[in-house]
């Protein structure tokens, strides 16, 4: 499945073969349905290349169902919600989640049980810094690493 994912990115970025890339993204997803990186990269592809925002939204959500704490997927989804869907309040929830703050709830979504903080967890940040809310940062297609279980920060591309 990793090879399919890498090949999809190659077709998309280097060859500009979007039809072939889409087929490879979908084959990678079929080969490993539980890998949030494949779902995330396909969401970015749908967003950036196809401008199919309904499908992008679906695949972002599917990736988050598998790994709700993934920083990059939360960040990418927040960017998508803010910049493409113009849902700034909902985007703020996902920006917070990208920073590890799961205290805000998402309407219509069953929340994960909160882990009890240990007595040594006194690193709460009460600042209202929303640096992720910068209009200049946007997720790009194929930004996540194809290595299973890890992902990298999305880069800016036009």
C-alpha positions as protocol buffer text, in pm:
chain_id: "A"
residue {
  index: 1
  type: UNK
  ca { x: 0 y: 0 z: 0 }
}
residue {
  index: 2
  type: UNK
  ca { x: 290 y: 237 z: 71 }
}
residue {
  index: 3
  type: UNK
  ca { x: 417 y: 190 z: -283 }
}
residue {
  index: 4
  type: UNK
  ca { x: 75 y: 279 z: -422 }
}
residue {
  index: 5
  type: UNK
  ca { x: 66 y: 591 z: -208 }
}
residue {
  index: 6
  type: UNK
  ca { x: 412 y: 698 z: -317 }
}
residue {
  index: 7
  type: UNK
  ca { x: 325 y: 634 z: -679 }
}
residue {
  index: 8
  type: UNK
  ca { x: 3 y: 838 z: -647 }
}
residue {
  index: 9
  type: UNK
  ca { x: 205 y: 1132 z: -515 }
}
residue {
  index: 10
  type: UNK
  ca { x: 458 y: 1091 z: -796 }
}
residue {
  index: 11
  type: UNK
  ca { x: 184 y: 1091 z: -1060 }
}
residue {
  index: 12
  type: UNK
  ca { x: 16 y: 1393 z: -906 }
}
residue {
  index: 13
  type: UNK
  ca { x: 321 y: 1610 z: -842 }
}
residue {
  index: 14
  type: UNK
  ca { x: 577 y: 1508 z: -1105 }
}
residue {
  index: 15
  type: UNK
  ca { x: 371 y: 1383 z: -1395 }
}
residue {
  index: 16
  type: UNK
  ca { x: 60 y: 1598 z: -1337 }
}
residue {
  index: 17
  type: UNK
  ca { x: -141 y: 1284 z: -1416 }
}
residue {
  index: 18
  type: UNK
  ca { x: -435 y: 1357 z: -1188 }
}
residue {
  index: 19
  type: UNK
  ca { x: -653 y: 1076 z: -1320 }
}
residue {
  index: 20
  type: UNK
  ca { x: -377 y: 820 z: -1265 }
}
residue {
  index: 21
  type: UNK
  ca { x: -296 y: 969 z: -925 }
}
residue {
  index: 22
  type: UNK
  ca { x: -659 y: 942 z: -818 }
}
residue {
  index: 23
  type: UNK
  ca { x: -668 y: 576 z: -918 }
}
residue {
  index: 24
  type: UNK
  ca { x: -351 y: 508 z: -716 }
}
residue {
  index: 25
  type: UNK
  ca { x: -480 y: 699 z: -411 }
}
residue {
  index: 26
  type: UNK
  ca { x: -797 y: 489 z: -417 }
}
residue {
  index: 27
  type: UNK
  ca { x: -601 y: 165 z: -463 }
}
residue {
  index: 28
  type: UNK
  ca { x: -382 y: 257 z: -163 }
}
residue {
  index: 29
  type: UNK
  ca { x: -694 y: 323 z: 45 }
}
residue {
  index: 30
  type: UNK
  ca { x: -848 y: -9 z: -61 }
}
residue {
  index: 31
  type: UNK
  ca { x: -523 y: -190 z: 24 }
}
residue {
  index: 32
  type: UNK
  ca { x: -507 y: -38 z: 375 }
}
residue {
  index: 33
  type: UNK
  ca { x: -844 y: 106 z: 479 }
}
residue {
  index: 34
  type: UNK
  ca { x: -720 y: 187 z: 832 }
}
residue {
  index: 35
  type: UNK
  ca { x: -431 y: 412 z: 730 }
}
residue {
  index: 36
  type: UNK
  ca { x: -530 y: 774 z: 800 }
}
residue {
  index: 37
  type: UNK
  ca { x: -242 y: 908 z: 591 }
}
residue {
  index: 38
  type: UNK
  ca { x: -386 y: 765 z: 269 }
}
residue {
  index: 39
  type: UNK
  ca { x: -727 y: 910 z: 353 }
}
residue {
  index: 40
  type: UNK
  ca { x: -572 y: 1246 z: 442 }
}
residue {
  index: 41
  type: UNK
  ca { x: -365 y: 1266 z: 124 }
}
residue {
  index: 42
  type: UNK
  ca { x: -667 y: 1176 z: -87 }
}
residue {
  index: 43
  type: UNK
  ca { x: -869 y: 1446 z: 95 }
}
residue {
  index: 44
  type: UNK
  ca { x: -599 y: 1697 z: 2 }
}
residue {
  index: 45
  type: UNK
  ca { x: -604 y: 1572 z: -357 }
}
residue {
  index: 46
  type: UNK
  ca { x: -983 y: 1614 z: -375 }
}
residue {
  index: 47
  type: UNK
  ca { x: -953 y: 1960 z: -224 }
}
residue {
  index: 48
  type: UNK
  ca { x: -662 y: 2094 z: -426 }
}
residue {
  index: 49
  type: UNK
  ca { x: -678 y: 1912 z: -758 }
}
residue {
  index: 50
  type: UNK
  ca { x: -1043 y: 1820 z: -805 }
}
residue {
  index: 51
  type: UNK
  ca { x: -1202 y: 2106 z: -607 }
}
residue {
  index: 52
  type: UNK
  ca { x: -1448 y: 1841 z: -486 }
}
residue {
  index: 53
  type: UNK
  ca { x: -1503 y: 1981 z: -139 }
}
residue {
  index: 54
  type: UNK
  ca { x: -1778 y: 1737 z: -41 }
}
residue {
  index: 55
  type: UNK
  ca { x: -1550 y: 1441 z: -112 }
}
residue {
  index: 56
  type: UNK
  ca { x: -1253 y: 1615 z: 56 }
}
residue {
  index: 57
  type: UNK
  ca { x: -1465 y: 1673 z: 367 }
}
residue {
  index: 58
  type: UNK
  ca { x: -1568 y: 1306 z: 372 }
}
residue {
  index: 59
  type: UNK
  ca { x: -1208 y: 1182 z: 349 }
}
residue {
  index: 60
  type: UNK
  ca { x: -1080 y: 1429 z: 612 }
}
residue {
  index: 61
  type: UNK
  ca { x: -1349 y: 1301 z: 847 }
}
residue {
  index: 62
  type: UNK
  ca { x: -1270 y: 937 z: 768 }
}
residue {
  index: 63
  type: UNK
  ca { x: -903 y: 999 z: 850 }
}
residue {
  index: 64
  type: UNK
  ca { x: -1001 y: 1164 z: 1179 }
}
residue {
  index: 65
  type: UNK
  ca { x: -1230 y: 872 z: 1268 }
}
residue {
  index: 66
  type: UNK
  ca { x: -927 y: 643 z: 1250 }
}
residue {
  index: 67
  type: UNK
  ca { x: -685 y: 877 z: 1429 }
}
residue {
  index: 68
  type: UNK
  ca { x: -869 y: 1171 z: 1593 }
}
residue {
  index: 69
  type: UNK
  ca { x: -549 y: 1298 z: 1755 }
}
residue {
  index: 70
  type: UNK
  ca { x: -337 y: 1321 z: 1439 }
}
residue {
  index: 71
  type: UNK
  ca { x: -189 y: 1671 z: 1443 }
}
residue {
  index: 72
  type: UNK
  ca { x: -146 y: 1702 z: 1067 }
}
residue {
  index: 73
  type: UNK
  ca { x: -493 y: 1576 z: 979 }
}
residue {
  index: 74
  type: UNK
  ca { x: -652 y: 1811 z: 1233 }
}
residue {
  index: 75
  type: UNK
  ca { x: -445 y: 2102 z: 1100 }
}
residue {
  index: 76
  type: UNK
  ca { x: -526 y: 2018 z: 737 }
}
residue {
  index: 77
  type: UNK
  ca { x: -895 y: 1980 z: 811 }
}
residue {
  index: 78
  type: UNK
  ca { x: -895 y: 2310 z: 1002 }
}
residue {
  index: 79
  type: UNK
  ca { x: -733 y: 2485 z: 705 }
}
residue {
  index: 80
  type: UNK
  ca { x: -988 y: 2327 z: 471 }
}
residue {
  index: 81
  type: UNK
  ca { x: -1281 y: 2432 z: 691 }
}
residue {
  index: 82
  type: UNK
  ca { x: -1153 y: 2785 z: 733 }
}
residue {
  index: 83
  type: UNK
  ca { x: -1033 y: 2864 z: 382 }
}
residue {
  index: 84
  type: UNK
  ca { x: -1250 y: 2651 z: 155 }
}
residue {
  index: 85
  type: UNK
  ca { x: -1571 y: 2604 z: 351 }
}
residue {
  index: 86
  type: UNK
  ca { x: -1561 y: 2940 z: 539 }
}
residue {
  index: 87
  type: UNK
  ca { x: -1650 y: 2767 z: 868 }
}
residue {
  index: 88
  type: UNK
  ca { x: -1421 y: 2958 z: 1100 }
}
residue {
  index: 89
  type: UNK
  ca { x: -1581 y: 2852 z: 1430 }
}
residue {
  index: 90
  type: UNK
  ca { x: -1563 y: 2484 z: 1342 }
}
residue {
  index: 91
  type: UNK
  ca { x: -1211 y: 2530 z: 1208 }
}
residue {
  index: 92
  type: UNK
  ca { x: -1108 y: 2673 z: 1546 }
}
residue {
  index: 93
  type: UNK
  ca { x: -1201 y: 2342 z: 1709 }
}
residue {
  index: 94
  type: UNK
  ca { x: -969 y: 2151 z: 1475 }
}
residue {
  index: 95
  type: UNK
  ca { x: -689 y: 2409 z: 1510 }
}
residue {
  index: 96
  type: UNK
  ca { x: -714 y: 2351 z: 1887 }
}
residue {
  index: 97
  type: UNK
  ca { x: -706 y: 1974 z: 1837 }
}
residue {
  index: 98
  type: UNK
  ca { x: -397 y: 2008 z: 1619 }
}
residue {
  index: 99
  type: UNK
  ca { x: -235 y: 2167 z: 1926 }
}
residue {
  index: 100
  type: UNK
  ca { x: -356 y: 1883 z: 2151 }
}
residue {
  index: 101
  type: UNK
  ca { x: -654 y: 2067 z: 2303 }
}
residue {
  index: 102
  type: UNK
  ca { x: -958 y: 1838 z: 2288 }
}
residue {
  index: 103
  type: UNK
  ca { x: -1169 y: 2042 z: 2530 }
}
residue {
  index: 104
  type: UNK
  ca { x: -1380 y: 2197 z: 2253 }
}
residue {
  index: 105
  type: UNK
  ca { x: -1658 y: 1984 z: 2110 }
}
residue {
  index: 106
  type: UNK
  ca { x: -1770 y: 1934 z: 1753 }
}
residue {
  index: 107
  type: UNK
  ca { x: -2147 y: 1952 z: 1700 }
}
residue {
  index: 108
  type: UNK
  ca { x: -2289 y: 1616 z: 1592 }
}
residue {
  index: 109
  type: UNK
  ca { x: -1969 y: 1423 z: 1669 }
}
residue {
  index: 110
  type: UNK
  ca { x: -1940 y: 1170 z: 1949 }
}
residue {
  index: 111
  type: UNK
  ca { x: -1647 y: 1285 z: 2158 }
}
residue {
  index: 112
  type: UNK
  ca { x: -1365 y: 1066 z: 2287 }
}
residue {
  index: 113
  type: UNK
  ca { x: -1354 y: 1016 z: 2663 }
}
residue {
  index: 114
  type: UNK
  ca { x: -1114 y: 1264 z: 2819 }
}
residue {
  index: 115
  type: UNK
  ca { x: -806 y: 1111 z: 2975 }
}
residue {
  index: 116
  type: UNK
  ca { x: -765 y: 1197 z: 3341 }
}
residue {
  index: 117
  type: UNK
  ca { x: -467 y: 1431 z: 3378 }
}
residue {
  index: 118
  type: UNK
  ca { x: -185 y: 1297 z: 3589 }
}
residue {
  index: 119
  type: UNK
  ca { x: -66 y: 1497 z: 3890 }
}
residue {
  index: 120
  type: UNK
  ca { x: 248 y: 1595 z: 3697 }
}
residue {
  index: 121
  type: UNK
  ca { x: 46 y: 1742 z: 3406 }
}
residue {
  index: 122
  type: UNK
  ca { x: 72 y: 2109 z: 3488 }
}
residue {
  index: 123
  type: UNK
  ca { x: 162 y: 2234 z: 3142 }
}
residue {
  index: 124
  type: UNK
  ca { x: -175 y: 2386 z: 3057 }
}
residue {
  index: 125
  type: UNK
  ca { x: -151 y: 2687 z: 2832 }
}
residue {
  index: 126
  type: UNK
  ca { x: -412 y: 2951 z: 2905 }
}
residue {
  index: 127
  type: UNK
  ca { x: -288 y: 3181 z: 2630 }
}
residue {
  index: 128
  type: UNK
  ca { x: -522 y: 3261 z: 2345 }
}
residue {
  index: 129
  type: UNK
  ca { x: -252 y: 3223 z: 2080 }
}
residue {
  index: 130
  type: UNK
  ca { x: -408 y: 3114 z: 1751 }
}
residue {
  index: 131
  type: UNK
  ca { x: -102 y: 3118 z: 1530 }
}
residue {
  index: 132
  type: UNK
  ca { x: -245 y: 2831 z: 1323 }
}
residue {
  index: 133
  type: UNK
  ca { x: -527 y: 3061 z: 1222 }
}
residue {
  index: 134
  type: UNK
  ca { x: -299 y: 3245 z: 979 }
}
residue {
  index: 135
  type: UNK
  ca { x: -454 y: 3295 z: 635 }
}
residue {
  index: 136
  type: UNK
  ca { x: -118 y: 3242 z: 468 }
}
residue {
  index: 137
  type: UNK
  ca { x: -79 y: 2880 z: 573 }
}
residue {
  index: 138
  type: UNK
  ca { x: -262 y: 2620 z: 371 }
}
residue {
  index: 139
  type: UNK
  ca { x: -228 y: 2246 z: 345 }
}
residue {
  index: 140
  type: UNK
  ca { x: -115 y: 2108 z: 13 }
}
residue {
  index: 141
  type: UNK
  ca { x: -170 y: 1781 z: -170 }
}
residue {
  index: 142
  type: UNK
  ca { x: 46 y: 1486 z: -78 }
}
residue {
  index: 143
  type: UNK
  ca { x: 198 y: 1674 z: 213 }
}
residue {
  index: 144
  type: UNK
  ca { x: 179 y: 1391 z: 462 }
}
residue {
  index: 145
  type: UNK
  ca { x: 452 y: 1132 z: 479 }
}
residue {
  index: 146
  type: UNK
  ca { x: 361 y: 795 z: 334 }
}
residue {
  index: 147
  type: UNK
  ca { x: 539 y: 613 z: 615 }
}
residue {
  index: 148
  type: UNK
  ca { x: 281 y: 416 z: 809 }
}
residue {
  index: 149
  type: UNK
  ca { x: 212 y: 557 z: 1151 }
}
residue {
  index: 150
  type: UNK
  ca { x: 380 y: 893 z: 1103 }
}
residue {
  index: 151
  type: UNK
  ca { x: 309 y: 1209 z: 916 }
}
residue {
  index: 152
  type: UNK
  ca { x: 486 y: 1533 z: 850 }
}
residue {
  index: 153
  type: UNK
  ca { x: 370 y: 1889 z: 846 }
}
residue {
  index: 154
  type: UNK
  ca { x: 191 y: 2008 z: 538 }
}
residue {
  index: 155
  type: UNK
  ca { x: 380 y: 2248 z: 316 }
}
residue {
  index: 156
  type: UNK
  ca { x: 253 y: 2540 z: 117 }
}
residue {
  index: 157
  type: UNK
  ca { x: 218 y: 2501 z: -257 }
}
residue {
  index: 158
  type: UNK
  ca { x: 14 y: 2666 z: -525 }
}
